[in-house]
Amino acid sequence: MGSSGDDGYRLLNEYTNGFMVSQVLFAACELGVFDLLAEAPGPLDVAAVAAGVEASPHGTELLLDTCVSLKLLKVETRAGKAFYQNTELSSAYLTRVSPTSQCNLLKYMGRTSYGCWGHLADAVRSEGERLQFMQALQEVWSVNGRSVLTAFDLSGFPLMCDLGGGPGALAKECLSLYPGCKVTVFDIPEVVRTAKQHFSFPEEEQIHFQEGGGILVIESLLDEDRRGPLLTQLYSLNMLVQTEGQERTPTHYHMLLSSAGFRDFQFKKTGAIYDAILVRK
């Protein structure tokens, strides 16, 4: 059986997220990030780049930091503020003034070719988007579920609820690890109906937190400086594109959960795709 630490799975995950890397490259070229930095007299901070490319400071910062991880940009910190500049690679191939510029090719790939490739599987697609997403979750947790559920000892929680648990894959993994517990999967009615039709799924019920309860947050955690890991940065941009969301640092989660009355904050980097946070109430 595969695991999140398996080299083959890691390679597969790199392939799966390859489109995100492409879109970072396409977006930075489309916005003119590399040209702006090439024309500037020196490194620029986030505010200057955002103003220069007419984009939001938040989205610009996410994009710039991901470009740093991809070695398309360099960053230096002065008095707590980050300043960005092109690398040799981006100067040679990603600026319009360079004799070896690939900008027009990349813009064509991003605007035209990429959109066409998005329809590659249309001819064989037979399931709805919701079911396909739930099947994808089933596959993700079959490999990653054990690492997040064993990040902390959850044997002290006899009753567990998987909020937004979809097909119940994580709940099943939880039962295999903690056979003495009872797990309830809770989701919106449409998801529950789909799950009951296609997956083995516990009965839905309302969630109540009582003294001694806790939450296990399963997410991909950003480093505190928000400049890594690369995969989490890509996920953060993916959330920005799809839901205007973002990935967060442990400190950010601590602030959010503390304000909701949770205590005993603990987090662990699992070394896999997803990390774990445990809090109690």
Short mmCIF file of C-alpha atoms in Angstrom, two decimals, residues 3-245:
data_model
loop_
_atom_site.label_atom_id
_atom_site.label_comp_id
_atom_site.label_asym_id
_atom_site.label_seq_id
_atom_site.Cartn_x
_atom_site.Cartn_y
_atom_site.Cartn_z
CA SER A 3 1.96 6.19 1.67
CA SER A 4 2.54 9.94 1.66
CA GLY A 5 6.26 9.31 2.26
CA ASP A 6 6.63 7.06 -0.77
CA ASP A 7 8.95 8.45 -3.47
CA GLY A 8 6.58 7.34 -6.19
CA TYR A 9 3.68 9.17 -4.58
CA ARG A 10 5.78 12.30 -4.11
CA LEU A 11 6.68 12.23 -7.81
CA LEU A 12 3.05 11.74 -8.75
CA ASN A 13 2.09 14.70 -6.58
CA GLU A 14 4.70 16.86 -8.33
CA TYR A 15 3.12 15.94 -11.66
CA THR A 16 -0.38 16.63 -10.32
CA ASN A 17 0.53 20.12 -9.18
CA GLY A 18 2.60 20.94 -12.25
CA PHE A 19 -0.21 23.06 -13.70
CA MET A 20 0.05 25.40 -10.71
CA VAL A 21 3.71 26.04 -11.44
CA SER A 22 2.83 26.77 -15.07
CA GLN A 23 0.15 29.23 -14.03
CA VAL A 24 2.50 31.05 -11.67
CA LEU A 25 4.87 31.52 -14.59
CA PHE A 26 2.08 32.54 -16.98
CA ALA A 27 0.50 34.97 -14.51
CA ALA A 28 3.78 36.68 -13.64
CA CYS A 29 4.52 37.17 -17.35
CA GLU A 30 0.99 38.33 -18.12
CA LEU A 31 1.09 40.88 -15.31
CA GLY A 32 4.51 42.15 -16.36
CA VAL A 33 6.23 41.38 -13.06
CA PHE A 34 9.59 40.55 -14.62
CA ASP A 35 9.54 43.57 -16.94
CA LEU A 36 8.70 45.89 -14.05
CA LEU A 37 11.59 44.58 -11.98
CA ALA A 38 13.95 44.76 -14.96
CA GLU A 39 13.12 48.43 -15.51
CA ALA A 40 13.37 49.40 -11.84
CA PRO A 41 16.61 51.00 -10.57
CA GLY A 42 16.74 48.46 -7.74
CA PRO A 43 14.74 45.78 -5.93
CA LEU A 44 11.07 46.63 -5.27
CA ASP A 45 8.82 45.84 -2.32
CA VAL A 46 5.34 44.31 -2.56
CA ALA A 47 3.54 47.65 -2.59
CA ALA A 48 5.63 48.96 -5.47
CA VAL A 49 5.19 45.80 -7.54
CA ALA A 50 1.44 45.68 -6.83
CA ALA A 51 1.07 49.31 -7.89
CA GLY A 52 3.21 48.77 -10.97
CA VAL A 53 1.23 45.79 -12.25
CA GLU A 54 -2.12 47.13 -10.98
CA ALA A 55 -2.87 44.15 -8.75
CA SER A 56 -3.86 43.60 -5.13
CA PRO A 57 -0.99 43.71 -2.60
CA HIS A 58 -2.15 40.43 -1.03
CA GLY A 59 -2.29 38.49 -4.30
CA THR A 60 0.95 40.09 -5.47
CA GLU A 61 2.78 39.01 -2.33
CA LEU A 62 1.60 35.41 -2.73
CA LEU A 63 2.71 35.42 -6.37
CA LEU A 64 6.10 37.00 -5.66
CA ASP A 65 6.94 34.63 -2.81
CA THR A 66 6.01 31.63 -4.95
CA CYS A 67 8.25 32.96 -7.73
CA VAL A 68 11.07 33.11 -5.17
CA SER A 69 10.56 29.43 -4.34
CA LEU A 70 10.61 28.66 -8.07
CA LYS A 71 13.91 30.57 -8.39
CA LEU A 72 12.32 33.07 -10.76
CA LEU A 73 12.89 35.92 -8.30
CA LYS A 74 15.30 36.74 -5.49
CA VAL A 75 14.26 38.36 -2.22
CA GLU A 76 16.15 40.29 0.43
CA THR A 77 14.83 41.68 3.69
CA ARG A 78 15.61 45.19 4.90
CA ALA A 79 14.22 46.45 8.19
CA GLY A 80 11.60 43.72 8.13
CA LYS A 81 10.41 44.49 4.59
CA ALA A 82 10.92 42.17 1.61
CA PHE A 83 12.41 43.48 -1.65
CA TYR A 84 12.33 41.49 -4.88
CA GLN A 85 14.45 41.36 -8.03
CA ASN A 86 14.85 39.12 -11.07
CA THR A 87 17.15 36.11 -11.14
CA GLU A 88 19.48 35.39 -14.05
CA LEU A 89 16.89 32.96 -15.42
CA SER A 90 14.05 35.48 -15.46
CA SER A 91 16.29 38.26 -16.76
CA ALA A 92 17.37 36.08 -19.67
CA TYR A 93 14.05 34.56 -20.69
CA LEU A 94 11.15 36.39 -19.04
CA THR A 95 11.76 40.07 -19.86
CA ARG A 96 10.81 41.67 -23.17
CA VAL A 97 14.12 43.51 -23.52
CA SER A 98 16.20 40.33 -23.45
CA PRO A 99 17.40 39.01 -26.84
CA THR A 100 16.48 35.50 -25.62
CA SER A 101 13.04 36.51 -24.33
CA GLN A 102 10.35 33.80 -24.31
CA CYS A 103 7.56 36.15 -23.21
CA ASN A 104 5.38 35.89 -26.30
CA LEU A 105 5.60 32.11 -26.29
CA LEU A 106 4.62 31.96 -22.63
CA LYS A 107 1.74 34.37 -23.14
CA TYR A 108 0.46 32.25 -26.02
CA MET A 109 0.80 29.09 -23.95
CA GLY A 110 -1.00 30.69 -21.02
CA ARG A 111 -3.83 32.30 -22.99
CA THR A 112 -4.46 29.72 -25.72
CA SER A 113 -2.78 26.35 -25.28
CA TYR A 114 -3.51 26.03 -21.57
CA GLY A 115 -7.23 26.58 -22.08
CA CYS A 116 -7.37 23.93 -24.80
CA TRP A 117 -5.64 21.36 -22.60
CA GLY A 118 -8.31 21.93 -19.97
CA HIS A 119 -10.78 20.04 -22.18
CA LEU A 120 -8.60 16.97 -22.68
CA ALA A 121 -10.75 14.70 -20.50
CA ASP A 122 -14.17 15.98 -21.62
CA ALA A 123 -14.77 13.06 -23.96
CA VAL A 124 -14.46 10.49 -21.20
CA ARG A 125 -16.00 12.45 -18.32
CA SER A 126 -19.17 10.71 -17.11
CA GLU A 127 -19.62 11.83 -13.50
CA GLY A 128 -20.68 15.16 -12.07
CA GLU A 129 -18.18 17.57 -10.57
CA ARG A 130 -19.30 16.92 -6.98
CA LEU A 131 -18.93 13.16 -7.24
CA GLN A 132 -15.61 13.50 -9.00
CA PHE A 133 -14.33 15.79 -6.25
CA MET A 134 -15.53 13.38 -3.56
CA GLN A 135 -13.82 10.49 -5.32
CA ALA A 136 -10.67 12.61 -5.41
CA LEU A 137 -10.92 13.14 -1.64
CA GLN A 138 -11.31 9.39 -1.20
CA GLU A 139 -8.03 8.89 -3.04
CA VAL A 140 -6.21 11.68 -1.19
CA TRP A 141 -7.08 10.35 2.26
CA SER A 142 -6.27 6.77 1.31
CA VAL A 143 -2.65 7.93 1.13
CA ASN A 144 -2.51 10.96 3.45
CA GLY A 145 -5.08 10.11 6.12
CA ARG A 146 -2.85 8.08 8.41
CA SER A 147 -0.12 10.73 8.68
CA VAL A 148 -2.48 13.46 9.90
CA LEU A 149 -4.51 11.21 12.19
CA THR A 150 -1.40 9.93 13.94
CA ALA A 151 0.25 13.34 14.30
CA PHE A 152 -1.39 13.42 17.75
CA ASP A 153 -2.73 10.66 20.00
CA LEU A 154 -6.50 10.91 19.51
CA SER A 155 -7.37 7.85 21.59
CA GLY A 156 -8.67 10.14 24.34
CA PHE A 157 -11.53 11.29 22.11
CA PRO A 158 -14.19 8.53 22.05
CA LEU A 159 -16.56 10.64 19.94
CA MET A 160 -15.27 12.30 16.79
CA CYS A 161 -16.87 14.32 14.02
CA ASP A 162 -15.37 14.86 10.59
CA LEU A 163 -16.70 18.29 9.62
CA GLY A 164 -16.94 18.53 5.85
CA GLY A 165 -16.02 14.86 5.65
CA GLY A 166 -17.51 14.22 2.21
CA PRO A 167 -17.30 10.52 1.33
CA GLY A 168 -16.19 9.48 4.82
CA ALA A 169 -12.74 8.29 3.76
CA LEU A 170 -10.96 10.06 6.61
CA ALA A 171 -13.54 8.77 9.09
CA LYS A 172 -12.88 5.20 7.96
CA GLU A 173 -9.15 5.68 8.40
CA CYS A 174 -9.82 7.10 11.87
CA LEU A 175 -11.83 4.03 12.86
CA SER A 176 -9.05 1.74 11.67
CA LEU A 177 -6.57 3.60 13.89
CA TYR A 178 -8.86 4.16 16.88
CA PRO A 179 -11.36 1.26 16.81
CA GLY A 180 -12.85 2.25 20.15
CA CYS A 181 -14.10 5.62 18.93
CA LYS A 182 -17.30 6.62 17.17
CA VAL A 183 -17.00 8.91 14.15
CA THR A 184 -19.76 11.00 12.63
CA VAL A 185 -19.33 12.60 9.21
CA PHE A 186 -21.07 15.95 8.91
CA ASP A 187 -21.54 17.81 5.63
CA ILE A 188 -24.09 19.84 3.67
CA PRO A 189 -27.23 17.93 2.57
CA GLU A 190 -26.25 17.74 -1.12
CA VAL A 191 -22.92 16.15 -0.28
CA VAL A 192 -24.52 13.74 2.20
CA ARG A 193 -27.03 12.58 -0.42
CA THR A 194 -24.29 12.01 -2.99
CA ALA A 195 -22.15 10.19 -0.43
CA LYS A 196 -24.98 7.87 0.60
CA GLN A 197 -25.57 6.97 -3.04
CA HIS A 198 -21.95 6.19 -3.86
CA PHE A 199 -20.06 5.58 -0.59
CA SER A 200 -20.49 3.86 2.75
CA PHE A 201 -21.47 6.79 4.95
CA PRO A 202 -22.52 7.22 8.62
CA GLU A 203 -25.78 8.92 9.53
CA GLU A 204 -25.58 12.72 9.71
CA GLU A 205 -26.18 14.55 12.99
CA GLN A 206 -25.65 17.98 14.49
CA ILE A 207 -22.29 18.81 16.08
CA HIS A 208 -22.01 20.02 19.67
CA PHE A 209 -18.77 20.84 21.48
CA GLN A 210 -18.64 19.89 25.13
CA GLU A 211 -15.99 20.38 27.80
CA GLY A 212 -12.96 18.30 26.92
CA GLY A 213 -13.69 18.26 23.20
CA GLY A 214 -11.22 19.29 20.54
CA ILE A 215 -10.65 20.02 16.89
CA LEU A 216 -8.07 18.42 14.64
CA VAL A 217 -7.39 20.87 11.81
CA ILE A 218 -5.91 19.21 8.74
CA GLU A 219 -4.28 21.73 6.44
CA SER A 220 -1.08 22.47 4.56
CA LEU A 221 0.76 24.96 6.79
CA LEU A 222 2.83 27.86 5.52
CA ASP A 223 6.16 28.63 7.15
CA GLU A 224 6.01 31.60 9.49
CA ASP A 225 7.74 33.85 6.93
CA ARG A 226 5.16 32.70 4.34
CA ARG A 227 7.92 31.89 1.84
CA GLY A 228 7.47 28.14 1.82
CA PRO A 229 6.98 25.30 1.47
CA LEU A 230 6.53 25.67 -2.28
CA LEU A 231 3.63 23.21 -2.45
CA THR A 232 1.73 25.13 0.25
CA GLN A 233 2.36 28.39 -1.61
CA LEU A 234 0.91 26.79 -4.73
CA TYR A 235 -2.11 25.60 -2.74
CA SER A 236 -2.53 29.13 -1.38
CA LEU A 237 -2.58 30.56 -4.90
CA ASN A 238 -4.97 27.78 -5.92
CA MET A 239 -7.35 28.84 -3.15
CA LEU A 240 -6.99 32.49 -4.19
CA VAL A 241 -7.96 31.55 -7.75
CA GLN A 242 -10.89 29.31 -6.80
CA THR A 243 -12.34 30.72 -3.58
CA GLU A 244 -10.37 33.90 -2.75
CA GLY A 245 -8.99 31.93 0.19
#
